[in-house]
Coordinates of C-alpha atoms in Angstrom, one line a residue:
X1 CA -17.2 14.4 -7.2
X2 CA -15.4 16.5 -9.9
X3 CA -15.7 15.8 -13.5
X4 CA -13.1 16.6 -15.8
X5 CA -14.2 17.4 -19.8
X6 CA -12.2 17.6 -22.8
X7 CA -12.2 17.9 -26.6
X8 CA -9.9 16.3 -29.7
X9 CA -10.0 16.0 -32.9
X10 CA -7.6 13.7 -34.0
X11 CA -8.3 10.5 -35.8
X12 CA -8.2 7.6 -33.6
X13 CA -8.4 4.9 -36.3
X14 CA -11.5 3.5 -37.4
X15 CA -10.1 -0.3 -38.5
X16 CA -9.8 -0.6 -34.4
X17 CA -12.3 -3.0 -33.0
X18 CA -14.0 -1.4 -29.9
X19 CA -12.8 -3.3 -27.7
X20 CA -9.1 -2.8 -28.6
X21 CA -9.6 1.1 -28.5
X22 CA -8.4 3.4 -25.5
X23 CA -10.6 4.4 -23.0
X24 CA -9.8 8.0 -24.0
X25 CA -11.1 8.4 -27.9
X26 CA -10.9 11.5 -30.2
X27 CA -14.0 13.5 -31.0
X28 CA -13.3 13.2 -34.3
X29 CA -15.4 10.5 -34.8
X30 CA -18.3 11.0 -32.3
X31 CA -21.8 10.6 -33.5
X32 CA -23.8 13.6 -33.3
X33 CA -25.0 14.3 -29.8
X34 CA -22.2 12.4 -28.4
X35 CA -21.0 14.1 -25.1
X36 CA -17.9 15.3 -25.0
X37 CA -14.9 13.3 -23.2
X38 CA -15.0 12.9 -19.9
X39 CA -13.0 11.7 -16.9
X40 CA -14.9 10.5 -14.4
X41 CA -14.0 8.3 -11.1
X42 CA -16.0 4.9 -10.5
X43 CA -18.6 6.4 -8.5
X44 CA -19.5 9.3 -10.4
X45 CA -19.3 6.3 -13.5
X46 CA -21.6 4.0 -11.7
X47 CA -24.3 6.8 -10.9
X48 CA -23.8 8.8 -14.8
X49 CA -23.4 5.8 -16.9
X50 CA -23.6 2.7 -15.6
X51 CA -25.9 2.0 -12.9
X52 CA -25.2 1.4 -9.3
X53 CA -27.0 -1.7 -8.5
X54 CA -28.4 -3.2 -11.3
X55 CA -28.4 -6.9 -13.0
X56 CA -24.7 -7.0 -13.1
X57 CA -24.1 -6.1 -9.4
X58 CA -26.8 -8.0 -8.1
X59 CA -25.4 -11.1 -9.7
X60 CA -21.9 -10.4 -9.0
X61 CA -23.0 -9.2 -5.2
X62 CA -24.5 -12.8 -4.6
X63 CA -22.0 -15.1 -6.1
X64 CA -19.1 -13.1 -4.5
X65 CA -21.6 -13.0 -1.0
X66 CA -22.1 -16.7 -0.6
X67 CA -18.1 -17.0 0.6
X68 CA -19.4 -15.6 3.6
X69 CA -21.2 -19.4 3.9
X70 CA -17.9 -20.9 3.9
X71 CA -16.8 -19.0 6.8
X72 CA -19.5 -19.6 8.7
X73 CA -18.5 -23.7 8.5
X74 CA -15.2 -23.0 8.8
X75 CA -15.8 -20.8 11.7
X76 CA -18.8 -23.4 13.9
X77 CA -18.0 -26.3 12.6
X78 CA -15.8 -26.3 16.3
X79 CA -18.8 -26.0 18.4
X80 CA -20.1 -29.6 17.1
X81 CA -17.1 -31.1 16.6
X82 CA -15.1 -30.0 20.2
X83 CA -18.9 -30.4 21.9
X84 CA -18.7 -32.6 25.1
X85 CA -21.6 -34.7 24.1
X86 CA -24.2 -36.7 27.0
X87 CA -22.5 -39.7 28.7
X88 CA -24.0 -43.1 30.6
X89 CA -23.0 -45.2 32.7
X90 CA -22.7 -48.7 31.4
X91 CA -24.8 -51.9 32.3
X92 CA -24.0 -53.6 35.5
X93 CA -22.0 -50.9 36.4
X94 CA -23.5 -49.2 39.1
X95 CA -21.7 -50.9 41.6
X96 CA -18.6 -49.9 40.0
X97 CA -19.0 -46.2 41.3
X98 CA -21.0 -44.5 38.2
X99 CA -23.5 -42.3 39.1
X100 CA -25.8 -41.0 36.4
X101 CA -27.1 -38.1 38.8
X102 CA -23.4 -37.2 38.2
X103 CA -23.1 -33.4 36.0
X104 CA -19.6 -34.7 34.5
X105 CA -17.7 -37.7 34.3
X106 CA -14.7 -36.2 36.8
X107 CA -14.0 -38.6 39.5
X108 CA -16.1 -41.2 38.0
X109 CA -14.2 -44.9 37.7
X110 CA -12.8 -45.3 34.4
X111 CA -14.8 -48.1 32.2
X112 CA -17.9 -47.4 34.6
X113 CA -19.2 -45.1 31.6
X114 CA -19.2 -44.3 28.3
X115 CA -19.4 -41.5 25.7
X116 CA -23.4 -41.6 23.7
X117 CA -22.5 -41.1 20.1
X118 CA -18.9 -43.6 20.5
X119 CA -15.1 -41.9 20.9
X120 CA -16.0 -41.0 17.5
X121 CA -18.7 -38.0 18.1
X122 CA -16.3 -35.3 18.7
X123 CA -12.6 -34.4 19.8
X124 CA -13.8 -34.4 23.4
X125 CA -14.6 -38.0 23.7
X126 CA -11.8 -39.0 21.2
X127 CA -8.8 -37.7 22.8
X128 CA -10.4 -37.1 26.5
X129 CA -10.6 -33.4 26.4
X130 CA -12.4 -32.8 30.2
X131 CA -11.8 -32.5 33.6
X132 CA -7.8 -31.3 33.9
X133 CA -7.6 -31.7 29.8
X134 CA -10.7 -29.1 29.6
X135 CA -8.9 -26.3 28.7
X136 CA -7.3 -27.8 25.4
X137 CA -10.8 -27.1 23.8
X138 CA -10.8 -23.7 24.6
X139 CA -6.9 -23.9 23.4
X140 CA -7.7 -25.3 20.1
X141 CA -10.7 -22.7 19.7
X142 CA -8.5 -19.8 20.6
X143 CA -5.3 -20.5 18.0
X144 CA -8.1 -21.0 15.2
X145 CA -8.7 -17.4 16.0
X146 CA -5.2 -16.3 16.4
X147 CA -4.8 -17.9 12.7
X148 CA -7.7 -15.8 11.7
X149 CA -6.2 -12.7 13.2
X150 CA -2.7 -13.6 11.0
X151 CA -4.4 -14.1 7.9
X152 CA -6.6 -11.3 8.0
X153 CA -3.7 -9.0 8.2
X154 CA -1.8 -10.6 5.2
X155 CA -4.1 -11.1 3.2
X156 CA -5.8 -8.0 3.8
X157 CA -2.5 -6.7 2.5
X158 CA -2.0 -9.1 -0.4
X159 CA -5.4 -8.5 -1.6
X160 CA -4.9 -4.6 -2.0
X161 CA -1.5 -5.1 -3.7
X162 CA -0.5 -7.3 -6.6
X163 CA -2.6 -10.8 -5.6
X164 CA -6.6 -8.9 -6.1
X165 CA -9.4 -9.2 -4.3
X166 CA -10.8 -12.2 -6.6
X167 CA -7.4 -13.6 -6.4
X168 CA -6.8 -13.8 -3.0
X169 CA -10.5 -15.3 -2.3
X170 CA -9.2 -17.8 -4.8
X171 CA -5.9 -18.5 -2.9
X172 CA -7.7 -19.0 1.1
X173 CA -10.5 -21.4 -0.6
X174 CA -8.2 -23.6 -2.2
X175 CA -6.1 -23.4 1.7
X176 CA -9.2 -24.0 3.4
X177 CA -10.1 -26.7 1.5
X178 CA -6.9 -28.5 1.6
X179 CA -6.3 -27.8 5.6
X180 CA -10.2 -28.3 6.5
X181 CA -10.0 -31.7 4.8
X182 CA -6.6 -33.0 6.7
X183 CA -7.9 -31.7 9.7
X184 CA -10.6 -35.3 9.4
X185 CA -7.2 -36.9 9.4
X186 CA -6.0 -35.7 12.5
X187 CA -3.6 -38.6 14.3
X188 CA -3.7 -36.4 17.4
X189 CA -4.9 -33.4 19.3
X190 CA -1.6 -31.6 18.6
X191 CA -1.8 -32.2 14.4
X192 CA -5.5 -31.3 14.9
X193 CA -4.6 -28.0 16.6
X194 CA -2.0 -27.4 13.7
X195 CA -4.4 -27.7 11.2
X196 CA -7.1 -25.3 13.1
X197 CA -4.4 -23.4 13.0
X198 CA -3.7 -23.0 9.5
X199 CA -7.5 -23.1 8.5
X200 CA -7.8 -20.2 10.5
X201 CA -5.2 -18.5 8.8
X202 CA -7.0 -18.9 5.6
X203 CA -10.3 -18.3 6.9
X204 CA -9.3 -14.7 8.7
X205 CA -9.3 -13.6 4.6
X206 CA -12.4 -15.2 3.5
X207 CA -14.9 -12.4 4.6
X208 CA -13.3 -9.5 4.2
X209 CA -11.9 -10.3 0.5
X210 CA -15.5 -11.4 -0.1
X211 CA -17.1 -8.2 1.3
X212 CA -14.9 -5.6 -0.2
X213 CA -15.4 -7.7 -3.6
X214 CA -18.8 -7.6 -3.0
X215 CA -19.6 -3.9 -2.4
X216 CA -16.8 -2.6 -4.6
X217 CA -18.9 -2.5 -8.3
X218 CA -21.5 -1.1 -5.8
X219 CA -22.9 2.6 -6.3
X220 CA -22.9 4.8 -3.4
X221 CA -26.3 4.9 -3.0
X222 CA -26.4 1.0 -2.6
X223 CA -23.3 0.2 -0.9
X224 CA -24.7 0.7 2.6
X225 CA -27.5 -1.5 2.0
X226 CA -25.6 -4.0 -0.2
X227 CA -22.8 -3.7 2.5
X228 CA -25.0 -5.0 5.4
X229 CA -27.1 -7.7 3.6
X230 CA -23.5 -9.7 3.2
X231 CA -23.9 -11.2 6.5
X232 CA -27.2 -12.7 5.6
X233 CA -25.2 -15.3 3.8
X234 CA -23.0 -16.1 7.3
X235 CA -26.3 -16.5 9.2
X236 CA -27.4 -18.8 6.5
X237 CA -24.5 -20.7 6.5
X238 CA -24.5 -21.4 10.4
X239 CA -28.1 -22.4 10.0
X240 CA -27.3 -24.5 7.2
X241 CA -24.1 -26.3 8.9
X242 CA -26.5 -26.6 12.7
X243 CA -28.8 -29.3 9.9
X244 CA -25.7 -30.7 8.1
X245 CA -23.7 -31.6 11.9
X246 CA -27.3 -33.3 13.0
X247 CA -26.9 -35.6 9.8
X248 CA -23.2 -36.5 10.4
X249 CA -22.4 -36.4 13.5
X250 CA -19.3 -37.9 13.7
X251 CA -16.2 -35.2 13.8
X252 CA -14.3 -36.2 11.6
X253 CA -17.2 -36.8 8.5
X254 CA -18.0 -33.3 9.9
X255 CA -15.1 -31.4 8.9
X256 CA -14.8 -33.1 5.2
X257 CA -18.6 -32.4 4.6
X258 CA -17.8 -28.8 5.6
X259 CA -14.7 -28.4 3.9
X260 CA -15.9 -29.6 0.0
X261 CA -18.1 -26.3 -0.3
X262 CA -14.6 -23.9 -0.5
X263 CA -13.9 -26.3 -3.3
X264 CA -17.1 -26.0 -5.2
X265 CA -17.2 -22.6 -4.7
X266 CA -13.5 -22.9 -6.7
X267 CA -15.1 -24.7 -9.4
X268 CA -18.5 -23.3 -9.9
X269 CA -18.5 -19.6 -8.3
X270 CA -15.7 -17.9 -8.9
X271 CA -15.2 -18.5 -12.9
X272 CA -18.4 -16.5 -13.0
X273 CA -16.8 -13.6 -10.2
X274 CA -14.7 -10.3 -11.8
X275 CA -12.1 -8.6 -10.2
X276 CA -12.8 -5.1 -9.1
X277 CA -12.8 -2.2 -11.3
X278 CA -11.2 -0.1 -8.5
X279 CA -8.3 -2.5 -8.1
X280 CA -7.8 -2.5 -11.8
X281 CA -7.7 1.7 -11.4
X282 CA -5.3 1.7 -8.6
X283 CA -3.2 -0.4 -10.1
X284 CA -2.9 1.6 -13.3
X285 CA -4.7 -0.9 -15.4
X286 CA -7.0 1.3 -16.8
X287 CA -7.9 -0.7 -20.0
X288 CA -9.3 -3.6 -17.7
X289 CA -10.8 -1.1 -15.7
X290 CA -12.7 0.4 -18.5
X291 CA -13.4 -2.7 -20.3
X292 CA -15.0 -4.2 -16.8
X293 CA -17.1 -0.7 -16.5
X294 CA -18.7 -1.0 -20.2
X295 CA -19.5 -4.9 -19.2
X296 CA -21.7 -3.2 -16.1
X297 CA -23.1 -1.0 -18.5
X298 CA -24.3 -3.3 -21.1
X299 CA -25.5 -5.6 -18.2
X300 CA -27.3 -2.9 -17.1
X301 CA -29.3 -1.8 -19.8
X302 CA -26.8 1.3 -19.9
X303 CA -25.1 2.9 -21.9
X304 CA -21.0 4.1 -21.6
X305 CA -20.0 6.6 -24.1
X306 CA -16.6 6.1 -26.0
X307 CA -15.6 9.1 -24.7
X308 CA -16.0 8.3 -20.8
X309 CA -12.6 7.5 -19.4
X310 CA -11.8 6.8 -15.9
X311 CA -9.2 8.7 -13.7
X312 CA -8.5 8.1 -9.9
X313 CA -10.1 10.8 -7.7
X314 CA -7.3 12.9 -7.1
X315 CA -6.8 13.5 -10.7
X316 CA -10.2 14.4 -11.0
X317 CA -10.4 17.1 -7.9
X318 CA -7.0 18.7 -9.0
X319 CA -8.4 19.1 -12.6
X320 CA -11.5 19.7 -13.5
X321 CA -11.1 21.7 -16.5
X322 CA -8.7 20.7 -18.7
X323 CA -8.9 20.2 -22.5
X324 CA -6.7 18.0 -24.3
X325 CA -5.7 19.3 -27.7
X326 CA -5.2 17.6 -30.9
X327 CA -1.5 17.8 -30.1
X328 CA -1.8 16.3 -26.6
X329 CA -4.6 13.3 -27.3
X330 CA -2.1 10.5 -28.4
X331 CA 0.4 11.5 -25.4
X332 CA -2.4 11.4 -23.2
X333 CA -3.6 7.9 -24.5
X334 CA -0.2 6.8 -23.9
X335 CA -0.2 7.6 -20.3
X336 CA -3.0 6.3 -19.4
X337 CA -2.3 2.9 -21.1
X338 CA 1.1 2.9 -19.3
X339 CA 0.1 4.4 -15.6
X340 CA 2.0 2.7 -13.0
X341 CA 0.4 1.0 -10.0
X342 CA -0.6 3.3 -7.0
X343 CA 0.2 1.0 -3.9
X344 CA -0.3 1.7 0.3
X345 CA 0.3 0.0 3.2
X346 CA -0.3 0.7 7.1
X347 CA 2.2 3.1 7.3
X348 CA 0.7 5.1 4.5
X349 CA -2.2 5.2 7.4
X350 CA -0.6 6.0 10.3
X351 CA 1.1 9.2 8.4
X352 CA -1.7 10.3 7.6
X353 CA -3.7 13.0 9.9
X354 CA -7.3 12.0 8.4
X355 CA -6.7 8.1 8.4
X356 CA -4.4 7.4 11.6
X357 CA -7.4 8.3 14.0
X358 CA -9.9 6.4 12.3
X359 CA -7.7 3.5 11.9
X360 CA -7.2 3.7 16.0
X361 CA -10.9 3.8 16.6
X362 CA -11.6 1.2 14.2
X363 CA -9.7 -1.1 15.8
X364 CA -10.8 -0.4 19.4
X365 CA -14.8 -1.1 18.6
X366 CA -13.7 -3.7 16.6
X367 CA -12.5 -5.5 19.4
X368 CA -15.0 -4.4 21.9
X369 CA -17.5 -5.6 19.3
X370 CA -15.8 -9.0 19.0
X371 CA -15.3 -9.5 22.7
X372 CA -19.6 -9.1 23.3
X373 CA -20.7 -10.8 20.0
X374 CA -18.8 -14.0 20.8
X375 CA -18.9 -13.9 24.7
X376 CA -22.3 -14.0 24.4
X377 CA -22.9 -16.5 21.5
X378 CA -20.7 -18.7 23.6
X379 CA -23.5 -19.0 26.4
X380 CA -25.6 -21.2 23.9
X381 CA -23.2 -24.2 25.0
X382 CA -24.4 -23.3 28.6
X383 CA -27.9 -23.4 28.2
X384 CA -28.6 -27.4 28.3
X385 CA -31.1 -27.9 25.7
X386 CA -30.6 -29.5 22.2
X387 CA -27.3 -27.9 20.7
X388 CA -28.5 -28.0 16.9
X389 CA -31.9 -26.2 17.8
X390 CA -29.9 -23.7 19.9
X391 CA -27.2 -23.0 17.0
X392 CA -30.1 -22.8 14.2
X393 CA -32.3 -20.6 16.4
X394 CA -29.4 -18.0 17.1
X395 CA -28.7 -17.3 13.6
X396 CA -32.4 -16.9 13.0
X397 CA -32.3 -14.9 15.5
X398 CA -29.4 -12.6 14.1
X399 CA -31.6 -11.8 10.8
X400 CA -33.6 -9.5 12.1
X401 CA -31.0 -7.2 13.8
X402 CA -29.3 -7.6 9.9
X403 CA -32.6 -6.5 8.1
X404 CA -33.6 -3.1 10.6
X405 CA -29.9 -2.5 10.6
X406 CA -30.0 -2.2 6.6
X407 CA -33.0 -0.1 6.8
X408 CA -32.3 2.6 9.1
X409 CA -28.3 2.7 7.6
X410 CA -29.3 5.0 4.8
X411 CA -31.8 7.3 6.6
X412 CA -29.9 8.0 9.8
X413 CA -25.9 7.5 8.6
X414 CA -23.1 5.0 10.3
X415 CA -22.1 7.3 12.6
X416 CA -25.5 7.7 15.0
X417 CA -26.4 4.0 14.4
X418 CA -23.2 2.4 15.2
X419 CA -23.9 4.4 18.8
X420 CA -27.4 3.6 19.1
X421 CA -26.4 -0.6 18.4
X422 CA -23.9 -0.2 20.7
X423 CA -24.9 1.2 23.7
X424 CA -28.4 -1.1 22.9
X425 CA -26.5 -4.3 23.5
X426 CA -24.5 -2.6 26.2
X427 CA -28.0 -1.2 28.4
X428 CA -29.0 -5.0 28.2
X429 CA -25.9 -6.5 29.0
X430 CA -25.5 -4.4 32.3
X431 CA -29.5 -5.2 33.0
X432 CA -28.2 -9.0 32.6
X433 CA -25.3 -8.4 35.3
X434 CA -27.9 -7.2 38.0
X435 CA -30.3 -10.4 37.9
X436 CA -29.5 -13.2 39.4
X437 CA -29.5 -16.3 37.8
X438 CA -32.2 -18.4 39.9
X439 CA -35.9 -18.3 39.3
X440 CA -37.7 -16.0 36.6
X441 CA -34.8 -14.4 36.9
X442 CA -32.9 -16.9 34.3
X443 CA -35.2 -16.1 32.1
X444 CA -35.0 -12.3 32.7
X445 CA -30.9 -13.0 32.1
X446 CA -31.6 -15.3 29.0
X447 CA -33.7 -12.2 26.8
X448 CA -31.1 -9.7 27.9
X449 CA -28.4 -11.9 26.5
X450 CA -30.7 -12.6 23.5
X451 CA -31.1 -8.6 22.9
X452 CA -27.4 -8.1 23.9
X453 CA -26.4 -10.0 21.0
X454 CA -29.3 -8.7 18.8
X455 CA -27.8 -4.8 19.1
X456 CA -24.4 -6.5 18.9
X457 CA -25.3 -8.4 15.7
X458 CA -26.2 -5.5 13.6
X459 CA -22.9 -3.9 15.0
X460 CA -20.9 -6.3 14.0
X461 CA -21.9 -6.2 10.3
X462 CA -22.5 -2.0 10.7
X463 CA -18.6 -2.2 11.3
X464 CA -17.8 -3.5 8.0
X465 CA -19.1 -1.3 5.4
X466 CA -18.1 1.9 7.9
X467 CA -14.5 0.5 8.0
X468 CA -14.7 0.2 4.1
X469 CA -16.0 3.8 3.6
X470 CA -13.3 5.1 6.3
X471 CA -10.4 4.1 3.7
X472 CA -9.6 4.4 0.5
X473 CA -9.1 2.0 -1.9
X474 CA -5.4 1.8 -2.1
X475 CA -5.3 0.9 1.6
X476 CA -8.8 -0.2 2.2
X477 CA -8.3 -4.2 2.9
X478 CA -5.2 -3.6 4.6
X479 CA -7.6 -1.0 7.1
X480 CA -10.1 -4.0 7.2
X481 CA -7.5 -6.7 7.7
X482 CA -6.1 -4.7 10.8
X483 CA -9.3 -3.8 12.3
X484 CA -10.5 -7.7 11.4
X485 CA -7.4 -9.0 13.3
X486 CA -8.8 -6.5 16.2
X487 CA -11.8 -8.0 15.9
X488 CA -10.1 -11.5 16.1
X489 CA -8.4 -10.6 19.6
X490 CA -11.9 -10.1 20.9
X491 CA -12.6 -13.7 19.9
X492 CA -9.8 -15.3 21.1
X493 CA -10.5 -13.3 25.0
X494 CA -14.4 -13.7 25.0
X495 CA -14.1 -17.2 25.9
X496 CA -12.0 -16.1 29.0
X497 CA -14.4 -13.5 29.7
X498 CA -17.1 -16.5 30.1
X499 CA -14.9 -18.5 32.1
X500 CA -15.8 -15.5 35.0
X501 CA -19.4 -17.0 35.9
X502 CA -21.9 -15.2 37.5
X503 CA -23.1 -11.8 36.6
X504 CA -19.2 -10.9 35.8
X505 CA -19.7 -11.3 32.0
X506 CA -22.4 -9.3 31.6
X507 CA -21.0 -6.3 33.4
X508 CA -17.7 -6.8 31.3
X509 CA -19.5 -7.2 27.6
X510 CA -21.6 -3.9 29.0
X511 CA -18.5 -2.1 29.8
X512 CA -17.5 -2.9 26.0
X513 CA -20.4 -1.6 24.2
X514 CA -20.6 1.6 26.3
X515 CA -17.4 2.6 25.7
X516 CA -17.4 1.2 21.9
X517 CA -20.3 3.5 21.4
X518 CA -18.3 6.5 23.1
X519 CA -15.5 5.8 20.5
X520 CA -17.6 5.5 17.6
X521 CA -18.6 9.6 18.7
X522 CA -14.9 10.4 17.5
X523 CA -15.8 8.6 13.7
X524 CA -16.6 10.5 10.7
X525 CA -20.0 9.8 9.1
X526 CA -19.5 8.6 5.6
X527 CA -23.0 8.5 4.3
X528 CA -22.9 10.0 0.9
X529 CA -19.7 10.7 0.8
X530 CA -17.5 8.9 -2.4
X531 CA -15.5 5.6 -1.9
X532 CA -12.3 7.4 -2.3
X533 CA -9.2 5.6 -4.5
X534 CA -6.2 7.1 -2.6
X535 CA -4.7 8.8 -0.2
X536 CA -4.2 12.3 -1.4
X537 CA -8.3 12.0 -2.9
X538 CA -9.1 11.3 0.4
X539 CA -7.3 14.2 2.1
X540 CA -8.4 16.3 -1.1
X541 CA -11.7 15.5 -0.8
X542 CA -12.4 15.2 3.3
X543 CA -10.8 18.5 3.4
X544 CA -13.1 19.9 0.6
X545 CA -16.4 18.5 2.1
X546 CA -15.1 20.6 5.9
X547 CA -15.1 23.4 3.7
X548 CA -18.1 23.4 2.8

């Protein structure tokens, strides 16, 4: 990226406490060997001055990071507490028409059985959810998705315009919280589907204002590997909730226990989380901006000069050359402290030639993607063996997709590695539609589903940080939220996909990833390339880099 240098010698007051001073100084009173003024956007900051992933972004990158924990509870908690747990048939009863060689309790005489665990286990036995009242399960799972798709969208929005990243994180804990807790209370199956509802709403936000938070004060060099190790902290979080539902059990304890994190996150986590510098920039508060950068800086060990002053990208490439005289230094102060806000929306996307493709794409392997990560994780519920070792050893089992994912981002780029995941999970999801599921053959069927989801996994999180580097930062949660909503569709269908039987889901989830992977062919690779600001740097700057 550009740098812009310039030179004054005016006097910018030396009674002025540092911290009180424009970004943009006079040379005037420059020690000797002090470089000359500069204006410089973030990334070129970051990787001149202030380090791209040093103390400060490290501890800024894990406290933002564990939110993703939160959405893991929020997100599971369903498949213990809407589980259809183990039934018996009750003494004396056997006369009565129970059979325990019986797979369900349809058709069975009512009072000849009852529920292991008491009415209180889960929604199923409470309110009755099976045989003709099945599909209410599926029902209450699919609206918590279609809130997730709503929120995403909004808050993608609100979090790119005057609310913030950090302050829209702060706004869907304290929801999720509030609705995660009443949803315990839950008089009914109805208010209970209300309040999945509206916890979904606020939980389609979580994750994307935490990731774009997270890899934001990131360095370009480190964003792709900072990017992907986000979703450690999901995986950790469904592992950690599969051992928290084995110690409460009960449904209703279940969603209070995983509902009071959000609110110590509230309390403990975010006090210690900043806003993003680049939301501060875009929204012409370039003090706070400035003032954030030098904290980075001193955290790092670094040193910003007084000098250094940050501009958004497209100032940068349309002037690189510039001096500002004696006459023009206090004007030029001046605007900077008063710059408006640069805002963008969806429409600002679809104008544009560069962005309106990749936002089209984004969304379609988004919700292929969705539709084969959680069609398959949905078969865990089919495989009749303990539920909480099944849960825990899927997540585990995600980690290493994560870790080789990381690895190979920065070597080989998003572009041929978003292919390779795809059409991985896709080969093994076809293999799985061709086997039959009797014999060795159920096993054969189980390890293609296993490596389905593995190439899927590291997909799924590949797909954030390449939608984050596709946009830029004027529009990039609103890009995020749309392709999350996308990704949200897939969820709410991949339990309908399941419903097929047979071989049927596996040919459909390996349609998905072939033809994600042939969409991803039409996607820019952004390895290297700067986290643009707006709209014009990006069209500046894309059409620069063809150029070349």
């Amino acid at each position: 990226m550009p740098t812009r240098s310039s030179s004054s010698s005016s006097d910018s007051g030396g009674d002025q406490s540092p911290e009180l001073r424009s970004p943009l100084l006079s040379n005037a009173n420059k020690p000797a060997g002090e470089p000359e003024s500069e204006k410089l956007c973030i990334d070129d900051m970051l990787q001149k001055y202030c380090g791209e992933f040093g103390p400060y972004q490290m501890k800024h990158f894990v406290l933002t990071s564990l939110a993703w924990a939160l959405e893991a509870f929020h997100t599971m908690v369903m498949i213990f507490a809407d589980r259809e747990p183990t039934w018996q048939c009750l003494d004396g009863a056997s006369g009565s028409g129970c059979d325990a060689r019986a797979r369900t309790v349809c058709g069975l005489e009512p009072g000849s059985w009852e529920w292991i665990g008491g009415l209180g286990s889960s929604t199923v036995a409470e309110w009755g959810l099976v045989c003709e009242e099945k599909y209410k399960v599926g029902l209450a799972q699919a609206l918590f998705f279609g809130g997730c798709m709503i929120g995403a969208g909004i808050f993608g929005h609100l979090s790119d315009s005057f609310l913030g990243r950090k302050g829209s994180l702060t706004v869907v804990c304290i929801v999720n919280t509030i609705f995660g807790c009443l949803t315990a209370f839950s008089p009914n199956y109805w208010t209970y589907v209300l309040f999945r509802l509206l916890t979904g709403f606020s939980t389609g936000g979580v994750g994307l204002c935490a990731f774009v938070l997270a890899t934001e004060p990131v360095g370009p060099t480190k964003r792709g590997a900072a990017g992907m190790s986000t979703f450690y902290f999901f995986s950790i979080g469904i592992a950690i909730l599969s051992c928290v539902a084995y110690v409460f059990p009960q449904w209703r304890e279940l969603y209070i226990v995983s509902s009071i994190p959000s609110l110590l996150f509230l309390i403990v986590v975010l006090p210690f989380v900043s806003e993003s510098p680049r939301w501060y920039l875009i929204r012409g508060r370039i003090s706070e901006a400035m003032k954030l950068m030098r904290v980075i800086a001193n955290s790092n060990k670094n040193y910003l000069p007084e000098g250094v002053v940050l501009t958004l990208d497209e100032e940068a490439s349309n002037d690189n050359s510039t001096t500002i005289t004696n006459e023009d230094d206090q004007t030029y102060k001046e605007l900077l402290e008063s710059k408006e806000a640069i805002s963008g929306s969806l429409i600002d996307v679809m104008k544009s030639p560069v962005t309106r493709i990749r936002l089209f794409l984004a969304v379609a392997i988004n919700f292929l993607c969705s539709v084969v990560y959680y069609g398959l994780s949905l078969n865990v519920v089919n495989l009749e063996t303990n539920l909480y070792i099944n849960v825990l050893l899927n997540a585990v089992a995600e980690m290493p997709a994560f870790t080789i994912t990381a690895i190979l981002l920065d070597k080989y780029g998003r572009k041929p590695l978003a292919i390779g995941t795809l059409w991985f999970s896709g080969v093994f999801c076809f293999l799985g539609s061709l086997v039959g599921n009797v014999g060795v053959w159920k096993v054969v069927r189980m390890v293609c589903g296993i490596l389905g989801i593995f190439g899927m996994a590291g997909t799924y999180n590949l797909l954030f940080i390449y939608t984050t580097e596709l946009f830029p930062t004027v529009v990039r949660n609103a890009a995020l939220g749309c392709a999350t909503q996308a990704a949200q569709m897939g969820a709410i269908l991949a339990p309908f996909v399941v419903v097929l039987g047979g071989g049927l889901p596996f040919a459909v989830f390996a349609m998905c990833g072939v033809v994600g992977g042939m969409f991803a062919f039409y996607l820019p690779e952004t390895l290297n390339k700067p986290l643009y600001d707006t709209m014009t740097g990006m069209e500046d700057g894309e059409g620069a880099f063809r150029s070349v």
